[in-house]
mmCIF file of N, CA, C and O in Angstrom:
data_model
loop_
_atom_site.group_PDB
_atom_site.id
_atom_site.type_symbol
_atom_site.label_atom_id
_atom_site.label_comp_id
_atom_site.label_asym_id
_atom_site.label_seq_id
_atom_site.Cartn_x
_atom_site.Cartn_y
_atom_site.Cartn_z
ATOM 1 N N MET D 1 62.217 97.753 105.858
ATOM 2 C CA MET D 1 62.219 97.362 107.244
ATOM 3 C C MET D 1 63.669 97.292 107.711
ATOM 4 O O MET D 1 64.498 96.633 107.118
ATOM 5 N N GLU D 2 63.953 97.984 108.788
ATOM 6 C CA GLU D 2 65.290 97.988 109.367
ATOM 7 C C GLU D 2 65.266 97.220 110.680
ATOM 8 O O GLU D 2 64.285 97.264 111.411
ATOM 9 N N PHE D 3 66.366 96.518 110.950
ATOM 10 C CA PHE D 3 66.472 95.813 112.223
ATOM 11 C C PHE D 3 67.906 95.858 112.709
ATOM 12 O O PHE D 3 68.838 95.987 111.930
ATOM 13 N N LYS D 4 68.038 95.758 114.041
ATOM 14 C CA LYS D 4 69.363 95.673 114.650
ATOM 15 C C LYS D 4 69.286 94.633 115.754
ATOM 16 O O LYS D 4 68.479 94.772 116.686
ATOM 17 N N ILE D 5 70.099 93.590 115.638
ATOM 18 C CA ILE D 5 70.173 92.590 116.696
ATOM 19 C C ILE D 5 71.011 93.203 117.819
ATOM 20 O O ILE D 5 72.196 93.457 117.638
ATOM 21 N N THR D 6 70.364 93.490 118.941
ATOM 22 C CA THR D 6 71.056 94.134 120.049
ATOM 23 C C THR D 6 71.669 93.127 121.008
ATOM 24 O O THR D 6 72.608 93.460 121.727
ATOM 25 N N GLU D 7 71.120 91.906 121.032
ATOM 26 C CA GLU D 7 71.677 90.851 121.890
ATOM 27 C C GLU D 7 71.334 89.492 121.317
ATOM 28 O O GLU D 7 70.161 89.196 121.082
ATOM 29 N N HIS D 8 72.359 88.682 121.082
ATOM 30 C CA HIS D 8 72.145 87.288 120.670
ATOM 31 C C HIS D 8 72.051 86.469 121.945
ATOM 32 O O HIS D 8 72.980 86.473 122.751
ATOM 33 N N ILE D 9 70.931 85.771 122.146
ATOM 34 C CA ILE D 9 70.712 85.034 123.392
ATOM 35 C C ILE D 9 71.020 83.548 123.223
ATOM 36 O O ILE D 9 71.747 82.983 124.036
ATOM 37 N N ALA D 10 70.478 82.912 122.169
ATOM 38 C CA ALA D 10 70.688 81.469 122.027
ATOM 39 C C ALA D 10 70.372 80.990 120.619
ATOM 40 O O ALA D 10 69.525 81.558 119.936
ATOM 41 N N VAL D 11 71.055 79.920 120.237
ATOM 42 C CA VAL D 11 70.688 79.157 119.041
ATOM 43 C C VAL D 11 69.759 78.055 119.533
ATOM 44 O O VAL D 11 70.112 77.288 120.432
ATOM 45 N N LEU D 12 68.553 77.984 118.978
ATOM 46 C CA LEU D 12 67.561 77.003 119.413
ATOM 47 C C LEU D 12 67.626 75.722 118.603
ATOM 48 O O LEU D 12 67.133 74.688 119.046
ATOM 49 N N GLY D 13 68.192 75.786 117.412
ATOM 50 C CA GLY D 13 68.308 74.590 116.580
ATOM 51 C C GLY D 13 68.900 74.925 115.233
ATOM 52 O O GLY D 13 68.852 76.066 114.778
ATOM 53 N N ASP D 14 69.485 73.913 114.615
ATOM 54 C CA ASP D 14 70.072 74.062 113.287
ATOM 55 C C ASP D 14 69.098 73.583 112.224
ATOM 56 O O ASP D 14 68.366 72.618 112.437
ATOM 57 N N ARG D 15 69.102 74.260 111.101
ATOM 58 C CA ARG D 15 68.302 73.880 109.939
ATOM 59 C C ARG D 15 69.257 73.564 108.797
ATOM 60 O O ARG D 15 70.469 73.607 108.956
ATOM 61 N N SER D 16 68.738 73.319 107.641
ATOM 62 C CA SER D 16 69.597 72.970 106.506
ATOM 63 C C SER D 16 70.338 74.193 105.966
ATOM 64 O O SER D 16 69.915 75.329 106.141
ATOM 65 N N LYS D 17 71.463 73.940 105.350
ATOM 66 C CA LYS D 17 72.271 74.943 104.641
ATOM 67 C C LYS D 17 72.687 76.125 105.507
ATOM 68 O O LYS D 17 72.737 77.269 105.063
ATOM 69 N N GLY D 18 72.986 75.872 106.788
ATOM 70 C CA GLY D 18 73.508 76.920 107.657
ATOM 71 C C GLY D 18 72.473 77.794 108.344
ATOM 72 O O GLY D 18 72.829 78.693 109.091
ATOM 73 N N TRP D 19 71.204 77.578 108.085
ATOM 74 C CA TRP D 19 70.161 78.374 108.746
ATOM 75 C C TRP D 19 69.993 77.885 110.180
ATOM 76 O O TRP D 19 70.120 76.699 110.470
ATOM 77 N N GLN D 20 69.688 78.818 111.107
ATOM 78 C CA GLN D 20 69.523 78.482 112.518
ATOM 79 C C GLN D 20 68.319 79.183 113.120
ATOM 80 O O GLN D 20 68.087 80.360 112.851
ATOM 81 N N ALA D 21 67.597 78.452 113.955
ATOM 82 C CA ALA D 21 66.541 79.068 114.764
ATOM 83 C C ALA D 21 67.230 79.740 115.946
ATOM 84 O O ALA D 21 68.072 79.126 116.610
ATOM 85 N N GLU D 22 66.909 81.004 116.182
ATOM 86 C CA GLU D 22 67.599 81.779 117.216
ATOM 87 C C GLU D 22 66.628 82.569 118.083
ATOM 88 O O GLU D 22 65.539 82.952 117.631
ATOM 89 N N LEU D 23 67.069 82.839 119.299
ATOM 90 C CA LEU D 23 66.401 83.774 120.196
ATOM 91 C C LEU D 23 67.331 84.972 120.342
ATOM 92 O O LEU D 23 68.487 84.820 120.746
ATOM 93 N N ASN D 24 66.836 86.135 119.958
ATOM 94 C CA ASN D 24 67.610 87.370 120.008
ATOM 95 C C ASN D 24 66.758 88.493 120.574
ATOM 96 O O ASN D 24 65.535 88.399 120.607
ATOM 97 N N LYS D 25 67.415 89.573 120.983
ATOM 98 C CA LYS D 25 66.723 90.837 121.236
ATOM 99 C C LYS D 25 66.985 91.687 120.005
ATOM 100 O O LYS D 25 68.132 91.832 119.566
ATOM 101 N N ILE D 26 65.903 92.235 119.435
ATOM 102 C CA ILE D 26 66.009 92.992 118.187
ATOM 103 C C ILE D 26 65.228 94.294 118.291
ATOM 104 O O ILE D 26 64.120 94.334 118.829
ATOM 105 N N SER D 27 65.816 95.344 117.741
ATOM 106 C CA SER D 27 65.126 96.619 117.573
ATOM 107 C C SER D 27 64.657 96.681 116.122
ATOM 108 O O SER D 27 65.469 96.596 115.202
ATOM 109 N N TRP D 28 63.366 96.781 115.927
ATOM 110 C CA TRP D 28 62.780 96.866 114.582
ATOM 111 C C TRP D 28 62.445 98.323 114.273
ATOM 112 O O TRP D 28 61.739 98.975 115.052
ATOM 113 N N ASN D 29 62.946 98.827 113.174
ATOM 114 C CA ASN D 29 62.647 100.190 112.707
ATOM 115 C C ASN D 29 62.915 101.250 113.777
ATOM 116 O O ASN D 29 62.161 102.215 113.907
ATOM 117 N N GLY D 30 63.978 101.062 114.565
ATOM 118 C CA GLY D 30 64.358 102.047 115.570
ATOM 119 C C GLY D 30 63.528 102.024 116.836
ATOM 120 O O GLY D 30 63.707 102.874 117.706
ATOM 121 N N ASN D 31 62.609 101.074 116.954
ATOM 122 C CA ASN D 31 61.764 100.963 118.149
ATOM 123 C C ASN D 31 62.515 100.247 119.265
ATOM 124 O O ASN D 31 63.547 99.616 119.021
ATOM 125 N N PRO D 32 61.992 100.314 120.502
ATOM 126 C CA PRO D 32 62.637 99.601 121.607
ATOM 127 C C PRO D 32 62.774 98.109 121.293
ATOM 128 O O PRO D 32 61.920 97.522 120.622
ATOM 129 N N GLU D 33 63.839 97.500 121.806
ATOM 130 C CA GLU D 33 64.106 96.093 121.508
ATOM 131 C C GLU D 33 63.048 95.188 122.115
ATOM 132 O O GLU D 33 62.427 95.520 123.127
ATOM 133 N N LYS D 34 62.846 94.049 121.431
ATOM 134 C CA LYS D 34 61.927 93.015 121.894
ATOM 135 C C LYS D 34 62.596 91.669 121.701
ATOM 136 O O LYS D 34 63.565 91.532 120.950
ATOM 137 N N TYR D 35 62.061 90.663 122.385
ATOM 138 C CA TYR D 35 62.541 89.294 122.192
ATOM 139 C C TYR D 35 62.009 88.789 120.859
ATOM 140 O O TYR D 35 60.864 89.050 120.497
ATOM 141 N N ASP D 36 62.848 88.050 120.143
ATOM 142 C CA ASP D 36 62.495 87.634 118.791
ATOM 143 C C ASP D 36 62.954 86.192 118.565
ATOM 144 O O ASP D 36 64.104 85.862 118.839
ATOM 145 N N ILE D 37 62.044 85.345 118.081
ATOM 146 C CA ILE D 37 62.356 83.960 117.737
ATOM 147 C C ILE D 37 62.074 83.795 116.252
ATOM 148 O O ILE D 37 60.944 84.025 115.803
ATOM 149 N N ARG D 38 63.114 83.425 115.485
ATOM 150 C CA ARG D 38 62.945 83.167 114.056
ATOM 151 C C ARG D 38 64.163 82.429 113.529
ATOM 152 O O ARG D 38 65.160 82.293 114.230
ATOM 153 N N VAL D 39 64.077 81.974 112.288
ATOM 154 C CA VAL D 39 65.177 81.268 111.633
ATOM 155 C C VAL D 39 65.934 82.261 110.760
ATOM 156 O O VAL D 39 65.325 83.018 109.995
ATOM 157 N N TRP D 40 67.263 82.252 110.903
ATOM 158 C CA TRP D 40 68.145 83.174 110.197
ATOM 159 C C TRP D 40 69.121 82.419 109.305
ATOM 160 O O TRP D 40 69.570 81.337 109.647
ATOM 161 N N SER D 41 69.484 83.042 108.199
ATOM 162 C CA SER D 41 70.560 82.509 107.365
ATOM 163 C C SER D 41 71.893 82.835 108.022
ATOM 164 O O SER D 41 71.967 83.662 108.931
ATOM 165 N N GLU D 42 72.942 82.181 107.535
ATOM 166 C CA GLU D 42 74.281 82.491 108.017
ATOM 167 C C GLU D 42 74.560 83.971 107.768
ATOM 168 O O GLU D 42 74.249 84.499 106.707
ATOM 169 N N GLY D 43 75.094 84.657 108.742
ATOM 170 C CA GLY D 43 75.393 86.076 108.587
ATOM 171 C C GLY D 43 74.203 86.995 108.803
ATOM 172 O O GLY D 43 74.320 88.205 108.652
ATOM 173 N N HIS D 44 73.039 86.450 109.109
ATOM 174 C CA HIS D 44 71.817 87.226 109.369
ATOM 175 C C HIS D 44 71.412 88.124 108.200
ATOM 176 O O HIS D 44 70.883 89.214 108.403
ATOM 177 N N GLU D 45 71.660 87.659 106.976
ATOM 178 C CA GLU D 45 71.258 88.441 105.803
ATOM 179 C C GLU D 45 69.814 88.187 105.400
ATOM 180 O O GLU D 45 69.153 89.045 104.844
ATOM 181 N N LYS D 46 69.312 86.965 105.677
ATOM 182 C CA LYS D 46 67.935 86.608 105.346
ATOM 183 C C LYS D 46 67.295 85.987 106.572
ATOM 184 O O LYS D 46 67.967 85.446 107.442
ATOM 185 N N MET D 47 65.957 86.069 106.623
ATOM 186 C CA MET D 47 65.213 85.544 107.762
ATOM 187 C C MET D 47 63.872 84.997 107.312
ATOM 188 O O MET D 47 63.385 85.350 106.240
ATOM 189 N N THR D 48 63.298 84.131 108.141
ATOM 190 C CA THR D 48 61.940 83.649 107.914
ATOM 191 C C THR D 48 60.988 84.476 108.767
ATOM 192 O O THR D 48 61.416 85.325 109.551
ATOM 193 N N LYS D 49 59.708 84.204 108.630
ATOM 194 C CA LYS D 49 58.743 84.815 109.541
ATOM 195 C C LYS D 49 59.029 84.294 110.937
ATOM 196 O O LYS D 49 59.522 83.185 111.112
ATOM 197 N N GLY D 50 58.738 85.091 111.925
ATOM 198 C CA GLY D 50 59.007 84.697 113.298
ATOM 199 C C GLY D 50 57.985 85.281 114.242
ATOM 200 O O GLY D 50 56.917 85.727 113.827
ATOM 201 N N ILE D 51 58.361 85.302 115.509
ATOM 202 C CA ILE D 51 57.485 85.854 116.536
ATOM 203 C C ILE D 51 58.298 86.840 117.371
ATOM 204 O O ILE D 51 59.439 86.575 117.727
ATOM 205 N N THR D 52 57.699 87.981 117.646
ATOM 206 C CA THR D 52 58.335 89.020 118.448
ATOM 207 C C THR D 52 57.513 89.206 119.715
ATOM 208 O O THR D 52 56.288 89.325 119.648
ATOM 209 N N LEU D 53 58.193 89.221 120.855
ATOM 210 C CA LEU D 53 57.510 89.274 122.150
ATOM 211 C C LEU D 53 58.015 90.429 123.002
ATOM 212 O O LEU D 53 59.219 90.688 123.050
ATOM 213 N N SER D 54 57.101 91.078 123.694
ATOM 214 C CA SER D 54 57.487 92.068 124.701
ATOM 215 C C SER D 54 58.084 91.313 125.895
ATOM 216 O O SER D 54 57.973 90.079 125.990
ATOM 217 N N ALA D 55 58.679 92.021 126.825
ATOM 218 C CA ALA D 55 59.239 91.381 128.015
ATOM 219 C C ALA D 55 58.148 90.645 128.802
ATOM 220 O O ALA D 55 58.371 89.528 129.279
ATOM 221 N N GLU D 56 56.967 91.236 128.899
ATOM 222 C CA GLU D 56 55.860 90.607 129.629
ATOM 223 C C GLU D 56 55.412 89.327 128.932
ATOM 224 O O GLU D 56 55.146 88.311 129.588
ATOM 225 N N GLU D 57 55.318 89.352 127.606
ATOM 226 C CA GLU D 57 54.932 88.157 126.855
ATOM 227 C C GLU D 57 55.999 87.064 126.965
ATOM 228 O O GLU D 57 55.671 85.885 127.088
ATOM 229 N N ALA D 58 57.275 87.456 126.941
ATOM 230 C CA ALA D 58 58.362 86.485 127.080
ATOM 231 C C ALA D 58 58.313 85.827 128.459
ATOM 232 O O ALA D 58 58.527 84.614 128.580
ATOM 233 N N LYS D 59 58.015 86.601 129.501
ATOM 234 C CA LYS D 59 57.895 86.034 130.848
ATOM 235 C C LYS D 59 56.734 85.041 130.923
ATOM 236 O O LYS D 59 56.848 83.980 131.536
ATOM 237 N N ALA D 60 55.607 85.380 130.306
ATOM 238 C CA ALA D 60 54.448 84.484 130.298
ATOM 239 C C ALA D 60 54.781 83.194 129.538
ATOM 240 O O ALA D 60 54.402 82.101 129.978
ATOM 241 N N LEU D 61 55.496 83.306 128.427
ATOM 242 C CA LEU D 61 55.909 82.119 127.667
ATOM 243 C C LEU D 61 56.851 81.260 128.498
ATOM 244 O O LEU D 61 56.718 80.033 128.547
ATOM 245 N N TYR D 62 57.793 81.876 129.189
ATOM 246 C CA TYR D 62 58.740 81.171 130.060
ATOM 247 C C TYR D 62 57.994 80.383 131.139
ATOM 248 O O TYR D 62 58.286 79.212 131.373
ATOM 249 N N GLN D 63 57.010 81.017 131.769
ATOM 250 C CA GLN D 63 56.222 80.345 132.799
ATOM 251 C C GLN D 63 55.431 79.181 132.221
ATOM 252 O O GLN D 63 55.394 78.108 132.785
ATOM 253 N N ALA D 64 54.784 79.400 131.089
ATOM 254 C CA ALA D 64 53.979 78.357 130.470
ATOM 255 C C ALA D 64 54.850 77.157 130.064
ATOM 256 O O ALA D 64 54.461 76.001 130.259
ATOM 257 N N LEU D 65 56.024 77.432 129.499
ATOM 258 C CA LEU D 65 56.914 76.338 129.119
ATOM 259 C C LEU D 65 57.430 75.597 130.343
ATOM 260 O O LEU D 65 57.566 74.365 130.323
ATOM 261 N N GLY D 66 57.718 76.326 131.412
ATOM 262 C CA GLY D 66 58.169 75.688 132.660
ATOM 263 C C GLY D 66 57.125 74.728 133.211
ATOM 264 O O GLY D 66 57.454 73.640 133.674
ATOM 265 N N GLU D 67 55.876 75.121 133.126
ATOM 266 C CA GLU D 67 54.780 74.252 133.604
ATOM 267 C C GLU D 67 54.555 73.074 132.677
ATOM 268 O O GLU D 67 54.278 71.971 133.127
ATOM 269 N N ALA D 68 54.678 73.296 131.380
ATOM 270 C CA ALA D 68 54.413 72.247 130.396
ATOM 271 C C ALA D 68 55.540 71.218 130.321
ATOM 272 O O ALA D 68 55.307 70.043 130.025
ATOM 273 N N LEU D 69 56.755 71.666 130.586
ATOM 274 C CA LEU D 69 57.895 70.763 130.474
ATOM 275 C C LEU D 69 58.296 70.234 131.831
ATOM 276 O O LEU D 69 59.096 69.426 132.017
#
């Protein structure tokens, strides 16, 4: 599996030993970039499972969070 972080958007929180929850735009396996939320190690060498969203899904999440918060 190949990935390229095309845009770092935000650090959402810190975890232990330098790991951070992040929101990024990522291209997976050469496909068009998508919004991605997951926890990364320092230097982005390792990652946990996460969630990848299309622009439409990210907009729906943004709206839902705006209403909930």
